[in-house]
Coordinates of C-alpha atoms in Angstrom, one line a residue:
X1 CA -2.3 87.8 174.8
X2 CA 0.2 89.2 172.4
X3 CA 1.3 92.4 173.9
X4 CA 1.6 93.9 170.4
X5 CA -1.8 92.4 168.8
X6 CA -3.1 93.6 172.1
X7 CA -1.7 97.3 172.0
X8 CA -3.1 96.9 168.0
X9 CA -6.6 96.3 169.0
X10 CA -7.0 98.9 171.8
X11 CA -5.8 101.7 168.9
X12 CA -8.3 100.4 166.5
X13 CA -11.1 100.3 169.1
X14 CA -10.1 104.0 169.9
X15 CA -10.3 104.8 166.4
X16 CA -14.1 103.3 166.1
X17 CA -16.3 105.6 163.4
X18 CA -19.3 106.2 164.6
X19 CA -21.5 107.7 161.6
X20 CA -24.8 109.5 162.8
X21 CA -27.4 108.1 160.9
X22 CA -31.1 107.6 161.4
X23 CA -32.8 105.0 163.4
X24 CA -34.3 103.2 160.9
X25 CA -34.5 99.6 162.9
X26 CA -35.3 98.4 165.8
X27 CA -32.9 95.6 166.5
X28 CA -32.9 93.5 169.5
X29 CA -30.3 90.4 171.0
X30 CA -30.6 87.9 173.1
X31 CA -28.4 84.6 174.3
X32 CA -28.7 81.5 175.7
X33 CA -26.1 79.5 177.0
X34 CA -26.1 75.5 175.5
X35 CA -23.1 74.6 177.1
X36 CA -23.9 70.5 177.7
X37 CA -25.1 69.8 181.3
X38 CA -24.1 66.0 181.2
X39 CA -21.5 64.1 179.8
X40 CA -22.0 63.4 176.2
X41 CA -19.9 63.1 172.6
X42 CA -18.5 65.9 170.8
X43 CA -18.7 66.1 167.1
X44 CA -16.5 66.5 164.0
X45 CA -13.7 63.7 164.6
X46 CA -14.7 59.5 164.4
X47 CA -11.4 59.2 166.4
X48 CA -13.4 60.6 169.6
X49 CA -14.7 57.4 170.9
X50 CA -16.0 58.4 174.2
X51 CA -18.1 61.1 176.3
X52 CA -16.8 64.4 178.0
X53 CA -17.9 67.0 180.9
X54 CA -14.8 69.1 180.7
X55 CA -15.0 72.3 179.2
X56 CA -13.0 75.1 178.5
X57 CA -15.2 77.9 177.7
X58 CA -19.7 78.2 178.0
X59 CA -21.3 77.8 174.0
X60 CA -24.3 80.1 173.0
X61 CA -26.8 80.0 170.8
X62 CA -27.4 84.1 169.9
X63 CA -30.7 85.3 168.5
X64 CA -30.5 89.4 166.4
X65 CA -34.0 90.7 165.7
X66 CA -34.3 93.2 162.9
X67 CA -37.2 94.8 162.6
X68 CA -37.7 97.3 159.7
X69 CA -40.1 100.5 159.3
X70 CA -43.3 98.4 157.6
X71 CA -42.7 95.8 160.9
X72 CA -41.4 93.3 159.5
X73 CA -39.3 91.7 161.5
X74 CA -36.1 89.0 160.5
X75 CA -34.3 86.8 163.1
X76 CA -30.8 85.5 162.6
X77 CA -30.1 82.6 165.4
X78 CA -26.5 81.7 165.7
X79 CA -25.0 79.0 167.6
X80 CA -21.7 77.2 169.1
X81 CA -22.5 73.9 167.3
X82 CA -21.0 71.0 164.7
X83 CA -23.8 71.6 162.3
X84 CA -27.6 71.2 162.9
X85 CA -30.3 68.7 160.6
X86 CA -33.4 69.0 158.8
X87 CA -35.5 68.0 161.5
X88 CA -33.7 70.4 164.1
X89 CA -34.2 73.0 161.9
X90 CA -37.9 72.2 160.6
X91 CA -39.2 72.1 164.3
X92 CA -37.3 75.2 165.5
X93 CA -38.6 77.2 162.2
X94 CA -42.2 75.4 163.1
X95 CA -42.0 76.4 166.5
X96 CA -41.3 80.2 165.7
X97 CA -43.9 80.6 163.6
X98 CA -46.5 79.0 166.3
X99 CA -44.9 80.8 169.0
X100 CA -43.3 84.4 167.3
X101 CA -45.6 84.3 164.0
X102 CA -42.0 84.8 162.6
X103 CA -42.4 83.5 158.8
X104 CA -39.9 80.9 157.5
X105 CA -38.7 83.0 154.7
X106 CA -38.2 85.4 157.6
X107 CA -36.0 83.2 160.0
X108 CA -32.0 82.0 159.5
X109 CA -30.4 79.2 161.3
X110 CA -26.3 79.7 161.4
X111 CA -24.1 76.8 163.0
X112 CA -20.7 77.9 163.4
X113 CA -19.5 74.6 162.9
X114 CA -16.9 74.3 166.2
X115 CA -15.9 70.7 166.2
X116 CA -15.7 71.1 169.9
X117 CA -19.1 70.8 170.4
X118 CA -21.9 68.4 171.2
X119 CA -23.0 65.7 168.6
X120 CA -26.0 66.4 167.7
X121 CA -29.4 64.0 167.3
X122 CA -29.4 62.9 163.5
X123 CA -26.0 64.4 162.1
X124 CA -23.5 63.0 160.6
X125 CA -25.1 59.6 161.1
X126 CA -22.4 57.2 160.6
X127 CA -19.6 59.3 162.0
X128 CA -19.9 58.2 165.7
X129 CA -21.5 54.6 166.4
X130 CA -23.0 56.1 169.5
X131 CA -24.0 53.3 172.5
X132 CA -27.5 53.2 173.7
X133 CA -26.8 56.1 176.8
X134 CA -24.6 58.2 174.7
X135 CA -27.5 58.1 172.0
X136 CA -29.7 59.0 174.9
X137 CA -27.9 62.1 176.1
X138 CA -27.5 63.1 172.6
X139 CA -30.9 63.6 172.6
X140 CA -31.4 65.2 175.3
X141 CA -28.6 67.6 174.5
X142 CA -30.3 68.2 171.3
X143 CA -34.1 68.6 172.7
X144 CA -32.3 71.4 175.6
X145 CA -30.2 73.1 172.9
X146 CA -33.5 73.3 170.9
X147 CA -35.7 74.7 173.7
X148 CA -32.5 76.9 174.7
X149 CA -32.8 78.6 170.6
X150 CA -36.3 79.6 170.9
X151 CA -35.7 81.1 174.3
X152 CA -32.8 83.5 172.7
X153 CA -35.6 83.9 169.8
X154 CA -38.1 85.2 172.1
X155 CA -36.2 87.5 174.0
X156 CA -34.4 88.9 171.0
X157 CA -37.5 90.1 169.8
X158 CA -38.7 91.2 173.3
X159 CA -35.4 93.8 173.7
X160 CA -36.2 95.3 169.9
X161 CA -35.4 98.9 170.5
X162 CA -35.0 102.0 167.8
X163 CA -31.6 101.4 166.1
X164 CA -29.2 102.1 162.8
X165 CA -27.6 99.8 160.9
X166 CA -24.3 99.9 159.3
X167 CA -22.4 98.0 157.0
X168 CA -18.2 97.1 155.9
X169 CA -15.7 94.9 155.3
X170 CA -12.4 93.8 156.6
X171 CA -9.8 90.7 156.0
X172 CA -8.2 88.1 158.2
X173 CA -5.7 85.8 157.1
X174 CA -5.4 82.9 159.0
X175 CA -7.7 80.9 157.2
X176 CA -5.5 78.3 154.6
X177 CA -6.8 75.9 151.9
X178 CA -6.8 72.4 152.9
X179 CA -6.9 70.4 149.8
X180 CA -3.3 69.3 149.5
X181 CA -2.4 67.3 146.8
X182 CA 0.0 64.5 146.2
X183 CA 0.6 61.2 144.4
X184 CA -2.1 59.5 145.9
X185 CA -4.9 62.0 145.5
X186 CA -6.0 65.2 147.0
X187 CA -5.6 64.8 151.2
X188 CA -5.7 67.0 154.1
X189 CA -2.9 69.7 154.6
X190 CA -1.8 73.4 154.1
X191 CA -1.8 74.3 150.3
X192 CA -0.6 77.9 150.3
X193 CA -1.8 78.4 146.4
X194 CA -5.6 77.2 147.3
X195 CA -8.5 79.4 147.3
X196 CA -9.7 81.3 150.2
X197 CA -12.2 84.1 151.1
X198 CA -10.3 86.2 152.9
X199 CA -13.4 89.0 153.5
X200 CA -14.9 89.7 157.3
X201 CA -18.3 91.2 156.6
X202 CA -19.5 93.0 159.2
X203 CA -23.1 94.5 160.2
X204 CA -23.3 96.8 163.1
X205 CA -26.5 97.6 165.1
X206 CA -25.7 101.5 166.8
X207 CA -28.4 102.3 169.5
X208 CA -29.9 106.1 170.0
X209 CA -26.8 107.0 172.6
X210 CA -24.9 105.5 169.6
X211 CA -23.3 102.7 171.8
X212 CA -23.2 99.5 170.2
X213 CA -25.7 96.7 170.3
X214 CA -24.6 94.0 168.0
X215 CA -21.5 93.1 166.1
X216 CA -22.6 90.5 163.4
X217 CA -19.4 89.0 161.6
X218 CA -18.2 86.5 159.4
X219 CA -15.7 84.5 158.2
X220 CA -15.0 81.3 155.8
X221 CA -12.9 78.9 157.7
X222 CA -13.4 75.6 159.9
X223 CA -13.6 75.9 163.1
X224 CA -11.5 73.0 163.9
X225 CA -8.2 74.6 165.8
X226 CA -8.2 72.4 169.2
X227 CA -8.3 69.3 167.0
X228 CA -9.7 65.9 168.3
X229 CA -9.6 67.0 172.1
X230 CA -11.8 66.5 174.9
X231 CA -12.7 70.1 175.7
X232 CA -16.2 71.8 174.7
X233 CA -15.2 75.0 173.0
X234 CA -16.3 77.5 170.9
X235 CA -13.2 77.8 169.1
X236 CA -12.0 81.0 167.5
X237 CA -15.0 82.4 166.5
X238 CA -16.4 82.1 169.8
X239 CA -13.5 83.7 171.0
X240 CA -13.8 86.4 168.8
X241 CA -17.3 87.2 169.9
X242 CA -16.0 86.8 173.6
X243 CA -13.1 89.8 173.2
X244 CA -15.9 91.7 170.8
X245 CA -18.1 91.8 173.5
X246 CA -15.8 92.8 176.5
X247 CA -14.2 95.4 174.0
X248 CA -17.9 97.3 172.9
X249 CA -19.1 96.9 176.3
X250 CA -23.3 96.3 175.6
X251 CA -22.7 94.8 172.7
X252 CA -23.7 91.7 171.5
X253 CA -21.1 89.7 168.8
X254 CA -22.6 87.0 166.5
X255 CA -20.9 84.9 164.0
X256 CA -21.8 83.6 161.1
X257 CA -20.0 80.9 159.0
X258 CA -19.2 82.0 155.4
X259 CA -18.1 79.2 152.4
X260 CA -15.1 77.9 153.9
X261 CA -16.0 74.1 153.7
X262 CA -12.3 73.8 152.3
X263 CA -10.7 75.9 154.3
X264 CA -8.7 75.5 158.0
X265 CA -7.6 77.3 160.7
X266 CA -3.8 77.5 160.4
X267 CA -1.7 77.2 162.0
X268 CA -4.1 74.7 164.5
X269 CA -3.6 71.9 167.2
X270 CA -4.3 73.8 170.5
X271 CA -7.1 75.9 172.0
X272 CA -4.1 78.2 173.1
X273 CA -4.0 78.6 168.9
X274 CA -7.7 78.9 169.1
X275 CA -7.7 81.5 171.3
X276 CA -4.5 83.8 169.4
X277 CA -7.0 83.2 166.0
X278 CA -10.2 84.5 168.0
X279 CA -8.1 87.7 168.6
X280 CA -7.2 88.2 165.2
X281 CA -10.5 87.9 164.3
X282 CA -11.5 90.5 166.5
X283 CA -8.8 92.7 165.4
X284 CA -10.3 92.4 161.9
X285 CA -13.9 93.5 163.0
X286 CA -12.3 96.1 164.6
X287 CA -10.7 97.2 161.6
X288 CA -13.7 97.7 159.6
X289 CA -15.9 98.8 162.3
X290 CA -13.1 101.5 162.5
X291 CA -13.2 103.0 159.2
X292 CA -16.4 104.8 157.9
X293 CA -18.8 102.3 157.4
X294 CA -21.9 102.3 154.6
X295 CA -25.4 102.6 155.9
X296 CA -27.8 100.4 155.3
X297 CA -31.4 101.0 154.4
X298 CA -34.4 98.7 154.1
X299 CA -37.1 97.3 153.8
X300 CA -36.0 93.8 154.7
X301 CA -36.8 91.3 151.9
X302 CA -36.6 87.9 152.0
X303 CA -37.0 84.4 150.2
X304 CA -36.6 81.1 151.4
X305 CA -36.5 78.2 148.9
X306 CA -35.4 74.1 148.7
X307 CA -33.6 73.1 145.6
X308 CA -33.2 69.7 144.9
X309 CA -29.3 68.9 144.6
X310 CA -28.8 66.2 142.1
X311 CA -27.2 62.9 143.4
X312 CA -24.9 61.4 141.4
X313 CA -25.9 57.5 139.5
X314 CA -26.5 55.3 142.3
X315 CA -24.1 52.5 143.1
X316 CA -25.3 48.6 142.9
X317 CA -25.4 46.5 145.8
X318 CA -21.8 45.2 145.2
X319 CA -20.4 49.0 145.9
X320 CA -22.2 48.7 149.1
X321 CA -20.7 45.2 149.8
X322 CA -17.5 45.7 149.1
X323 CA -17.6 49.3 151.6
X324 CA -19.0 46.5 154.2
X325 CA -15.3 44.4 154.0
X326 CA -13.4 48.0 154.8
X327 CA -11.9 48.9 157.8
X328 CA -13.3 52.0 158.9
X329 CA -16.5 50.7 161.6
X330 CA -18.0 54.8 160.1
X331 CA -18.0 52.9 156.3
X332 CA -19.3 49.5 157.9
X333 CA -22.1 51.2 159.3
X334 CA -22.8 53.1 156.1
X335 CA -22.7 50.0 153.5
X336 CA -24.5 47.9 155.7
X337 CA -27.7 50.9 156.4
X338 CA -27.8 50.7 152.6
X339 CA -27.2 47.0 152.2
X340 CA -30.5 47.1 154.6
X341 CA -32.5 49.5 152.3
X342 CA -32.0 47.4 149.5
X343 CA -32.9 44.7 151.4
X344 CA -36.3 45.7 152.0
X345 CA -36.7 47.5 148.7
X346 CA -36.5 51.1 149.9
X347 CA -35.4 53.5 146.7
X348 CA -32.5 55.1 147.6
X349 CA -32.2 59.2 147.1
X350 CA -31.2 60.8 143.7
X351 CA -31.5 64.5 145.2
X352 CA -31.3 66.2 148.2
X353 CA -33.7 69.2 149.2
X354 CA -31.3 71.6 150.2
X355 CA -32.6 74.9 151.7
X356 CA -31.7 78.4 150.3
X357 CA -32.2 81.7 151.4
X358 CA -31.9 85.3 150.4
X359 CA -32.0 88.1 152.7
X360 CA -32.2 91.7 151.7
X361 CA -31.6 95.4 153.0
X362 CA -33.4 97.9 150.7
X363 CA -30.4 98.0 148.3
X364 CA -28.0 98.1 151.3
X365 CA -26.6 94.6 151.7
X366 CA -27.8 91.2 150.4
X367 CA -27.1 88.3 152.3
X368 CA -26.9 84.5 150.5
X369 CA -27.6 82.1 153.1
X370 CA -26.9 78.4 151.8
X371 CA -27.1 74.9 154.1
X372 CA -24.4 72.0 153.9
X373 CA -20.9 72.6 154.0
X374 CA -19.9 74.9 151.3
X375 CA -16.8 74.9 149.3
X376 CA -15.0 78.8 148.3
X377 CA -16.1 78.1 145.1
X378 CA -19.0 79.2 144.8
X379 CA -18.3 82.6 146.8
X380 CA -16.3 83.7 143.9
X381 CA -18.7 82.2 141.8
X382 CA -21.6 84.0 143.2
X383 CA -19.3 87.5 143.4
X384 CA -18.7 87.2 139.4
X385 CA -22.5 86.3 139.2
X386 CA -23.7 89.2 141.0
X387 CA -21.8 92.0 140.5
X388 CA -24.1 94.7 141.3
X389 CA -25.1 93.0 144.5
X390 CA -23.4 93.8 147.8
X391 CA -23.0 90.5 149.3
X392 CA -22.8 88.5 152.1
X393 CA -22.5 84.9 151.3
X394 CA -22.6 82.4 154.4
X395 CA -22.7 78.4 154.5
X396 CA -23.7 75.8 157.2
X397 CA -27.3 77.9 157.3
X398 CA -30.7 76.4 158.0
X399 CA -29.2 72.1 157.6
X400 CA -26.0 71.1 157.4
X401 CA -26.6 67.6 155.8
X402 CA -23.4 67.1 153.3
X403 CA -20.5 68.8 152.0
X404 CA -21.5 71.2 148.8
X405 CA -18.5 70.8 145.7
X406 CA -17.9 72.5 142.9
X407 CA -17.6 71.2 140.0
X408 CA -13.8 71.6 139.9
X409 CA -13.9 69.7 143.4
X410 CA -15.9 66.8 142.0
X411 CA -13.7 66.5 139.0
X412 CA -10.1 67.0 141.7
X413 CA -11.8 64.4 144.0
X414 CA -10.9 64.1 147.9
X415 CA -12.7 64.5 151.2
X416 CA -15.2 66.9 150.3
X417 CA -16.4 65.2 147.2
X418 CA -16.5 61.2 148.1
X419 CA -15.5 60.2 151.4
X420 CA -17.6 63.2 153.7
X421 CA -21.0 61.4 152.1
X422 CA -20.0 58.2 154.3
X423 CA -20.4 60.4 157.5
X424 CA -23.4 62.4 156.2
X425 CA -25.3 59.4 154.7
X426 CA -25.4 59.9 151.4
X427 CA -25.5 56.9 148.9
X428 CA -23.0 58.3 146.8
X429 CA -21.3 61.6 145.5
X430 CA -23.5 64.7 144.1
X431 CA -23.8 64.6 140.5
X432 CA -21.7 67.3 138.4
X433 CA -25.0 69.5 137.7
X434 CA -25.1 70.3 141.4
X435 CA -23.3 73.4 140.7
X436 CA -25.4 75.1 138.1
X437 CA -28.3 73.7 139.9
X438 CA -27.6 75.6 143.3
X439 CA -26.1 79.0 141.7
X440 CA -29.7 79.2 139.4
X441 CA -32.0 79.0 142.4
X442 CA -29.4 81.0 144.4
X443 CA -30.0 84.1 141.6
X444 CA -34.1 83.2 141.0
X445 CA -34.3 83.9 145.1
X446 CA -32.1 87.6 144.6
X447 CA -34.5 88.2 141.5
X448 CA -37.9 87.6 144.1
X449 CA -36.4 90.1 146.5
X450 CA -35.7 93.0 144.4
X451 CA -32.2 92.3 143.5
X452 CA -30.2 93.1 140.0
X453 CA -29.2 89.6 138.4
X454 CA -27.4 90.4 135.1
X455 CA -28.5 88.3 132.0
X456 CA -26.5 84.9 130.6
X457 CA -23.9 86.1 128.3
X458 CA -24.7 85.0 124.6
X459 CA -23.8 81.8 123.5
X460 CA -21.6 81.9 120.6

């Protein structure tokens, strides 16, 4: 460690404010570690063509209960993972609600999207051309790491206990813009005039002997520092939550990804650069948990929603033919699964149900959780949108089944607007509505739990 970042931390740990406010919560935490018992395929990269045991540091999936003064109670599940599906996330939220009588509306998936983690059982379906046994122990990865989440679940809302809540802000800078441009299009690089989000949104949990009992952060950037290795890993933000927790000893540190789909790590290529990001990451909690911090109130409110993102016009069989001659084996396998649907007929999708959520504290805090892979756009889309709101806007939430553009992104091109939907499946690109679309139901949710959502300005 950095003996100066290191001498920085300890003085902004010893300058922690601790407001006395009333217990108006009872919060409780829980973990469960999902580290991969077997050799099996991480996610993220196509160039990874084989299985891996090592590992450099355990994964988690984290569960936060909140329960408010009526009893109603919210769950936040965090995990170490690439990104989870629609049927991962359907049978854990079914599963909850058989097992914890938890609502949906009530319950938030968040994948902090390491791409040194396990592949997981029906994501990114062409990405990996898995063999017969590495398909197998994907599964069963996937079944364990389900059964793991509702473990943390249920003893996260066994450990509730009286508690306050407290909210504020910091910054971290290591996050960069990827979308580098040049003559051939818009590629993968550092482009230092590119949006970021450069907030750390923090929500504390203080007990009655006003210790603390969970640090809940955020940030909008890939977790992608290691790079194509072999090494299961948390990345930074795990390592964030790992020097959180030994700092704020008793506390539990969960991370939750924020819209930083365009956004990565930088600089990045080792875990020893993972690890020097994690600490700057803590520093910056530590920053805002050491200034005066704003209280936050209930009740809890929530709303849970699908929208139907529109799907661009969809392309005749000769697109899919001539993505069959390419040399990528990830395209092969995409034109000829929809060479096959068309051969027996099957209608291919116009729309995607994509899940959206809205979770609110009184008029403390209101956090936007939305799935996929969300571009920075529509953070400061959703800040000029809501500007009476105090927001918390995170991505990769509840299904992470494509990458979410903007409209500017769609009309720039690149990865996140064409060539992602080869590894998530998608027949072609999202049509330019999708925008508009997602913000609407994104401010009809904040209207059904109490929140202020300023009218259109007039047309002219």
């Amino acid at each position: 460690m950095n003996r100066f970042l290191s001498h920085l931390f300890c003085v902004l740990i010893a300058g922690t404010a601790l407001t006395v406010q009333a217990q108006n919560f009872k919060v409780g935490v829980s973990r469960a570690d999902i580290t991969p018992m077997e050799p099996v395929r991480l996610g993220g990269y196509a160039s990874r063509l084989k299985p891996t045991a090592n590992v450099d540091t355990h994964i988690f999936a984290k569960a936060l209960a909140i329960q408010d003064s009526t009893g109603a109670t919210m769950l936040i599940i965090t995990a170490d993972t690439i990104g989870t599906p629609r049927a991962f996330n359907d049978e854990l939220a079914t599963r909850l609600e058989q097992e914890l009588k938890i609502d949906r509306a009530h319950f938030l998936f968040c994948c902090s999207h390491s791409h040194s983690t396990p592949v997981i059982d029906g994501g990114l379906t062409d990405m990996y051309g898995l063999s017969d046994d590495e398909a197998k122990a994907t599964k069963r990865y996937t079944r364990y790491f389900l059964d793991q989440a509702v473990v943390a679940a249920k003893a996260a809302v066994k450990d509730l206990e009286p508690a306050a809540l407290s909210f504020g802000r910091s910054e971290a800078f290591f996050a960069g813009n990827r979308r580098q441009f040049g003559p051939k299009g818009v590629g993968f690089g550092v482009n230092p005039n590119g949006l970021v989000d450069r907030d750390v949104p923090v929500l504390r949990a203080v007990r009655e002997d006003r210790s603390t009992k969970a640090i809940l952060f955020g940030y909008a950037c890939h977790c992608t520092t290691p790079g194509p290795n072999d090494e299961v890993s948390p990345d930074w933000a795990g390592y964030a939550e790992e020097e959180l927790e030994h700092t704020y000893t008793g506390a539990t540190a969960l991370f939750i990804t924020g819209c930083g789909a365009d956004a990565n790590p930088n600089p990045r290529g080792s875990l020893a650069l993972a690890h020097a990001h994690g600490l700057q990451m803590a520093g910056a909690v530590a920053r805002a948990l050491s200034e005066p911090m704003l209280a936050v109130d209930g009740p809890i409110a929530t709303a849970f929603d699908r929208v139907d993102l529109p799907i661009g016009q969809t392309p005749d069989k000769a697109y899919y033919e001539a993505k069959l001659q390419e040399k990528a084996l990830a395209t092969q396998r995409y034109a000829q699964r929809f060479l096959d649907r068309i051969a027996r007929g099957e209608p291919l999708a116009t729309s995607y149900p994509a899940p959206v959520q809205v979770l609110r504290f009184g008029n403390s805090l209101t956090l936007i959780a939305l799935s996929g892979e969300v571009v920075v756009d529509y953070d400061y889309r959703l800040k000029r949108e809501l500007p009476n709101e105090r927001l918390w806007n995170a991505a990769y939430c509840n299904d992470v089944f494509a990458y979410v553009p903007s409209m500017r992104i769609l009309t720039e091109g690149g990865y996140e607007a064409d060539a992602s939907i080869i590894y998530y499946g998608l027949p072609t690109r999202f049509a330019p509505a999708v925008e508009d679309t997602l913000i609407n139901k994104v401010l009809e949710l904040v209207k059904r739990t109490g929140g202020t959502v300023p009218p259109p300005p007039a047309k002219k």
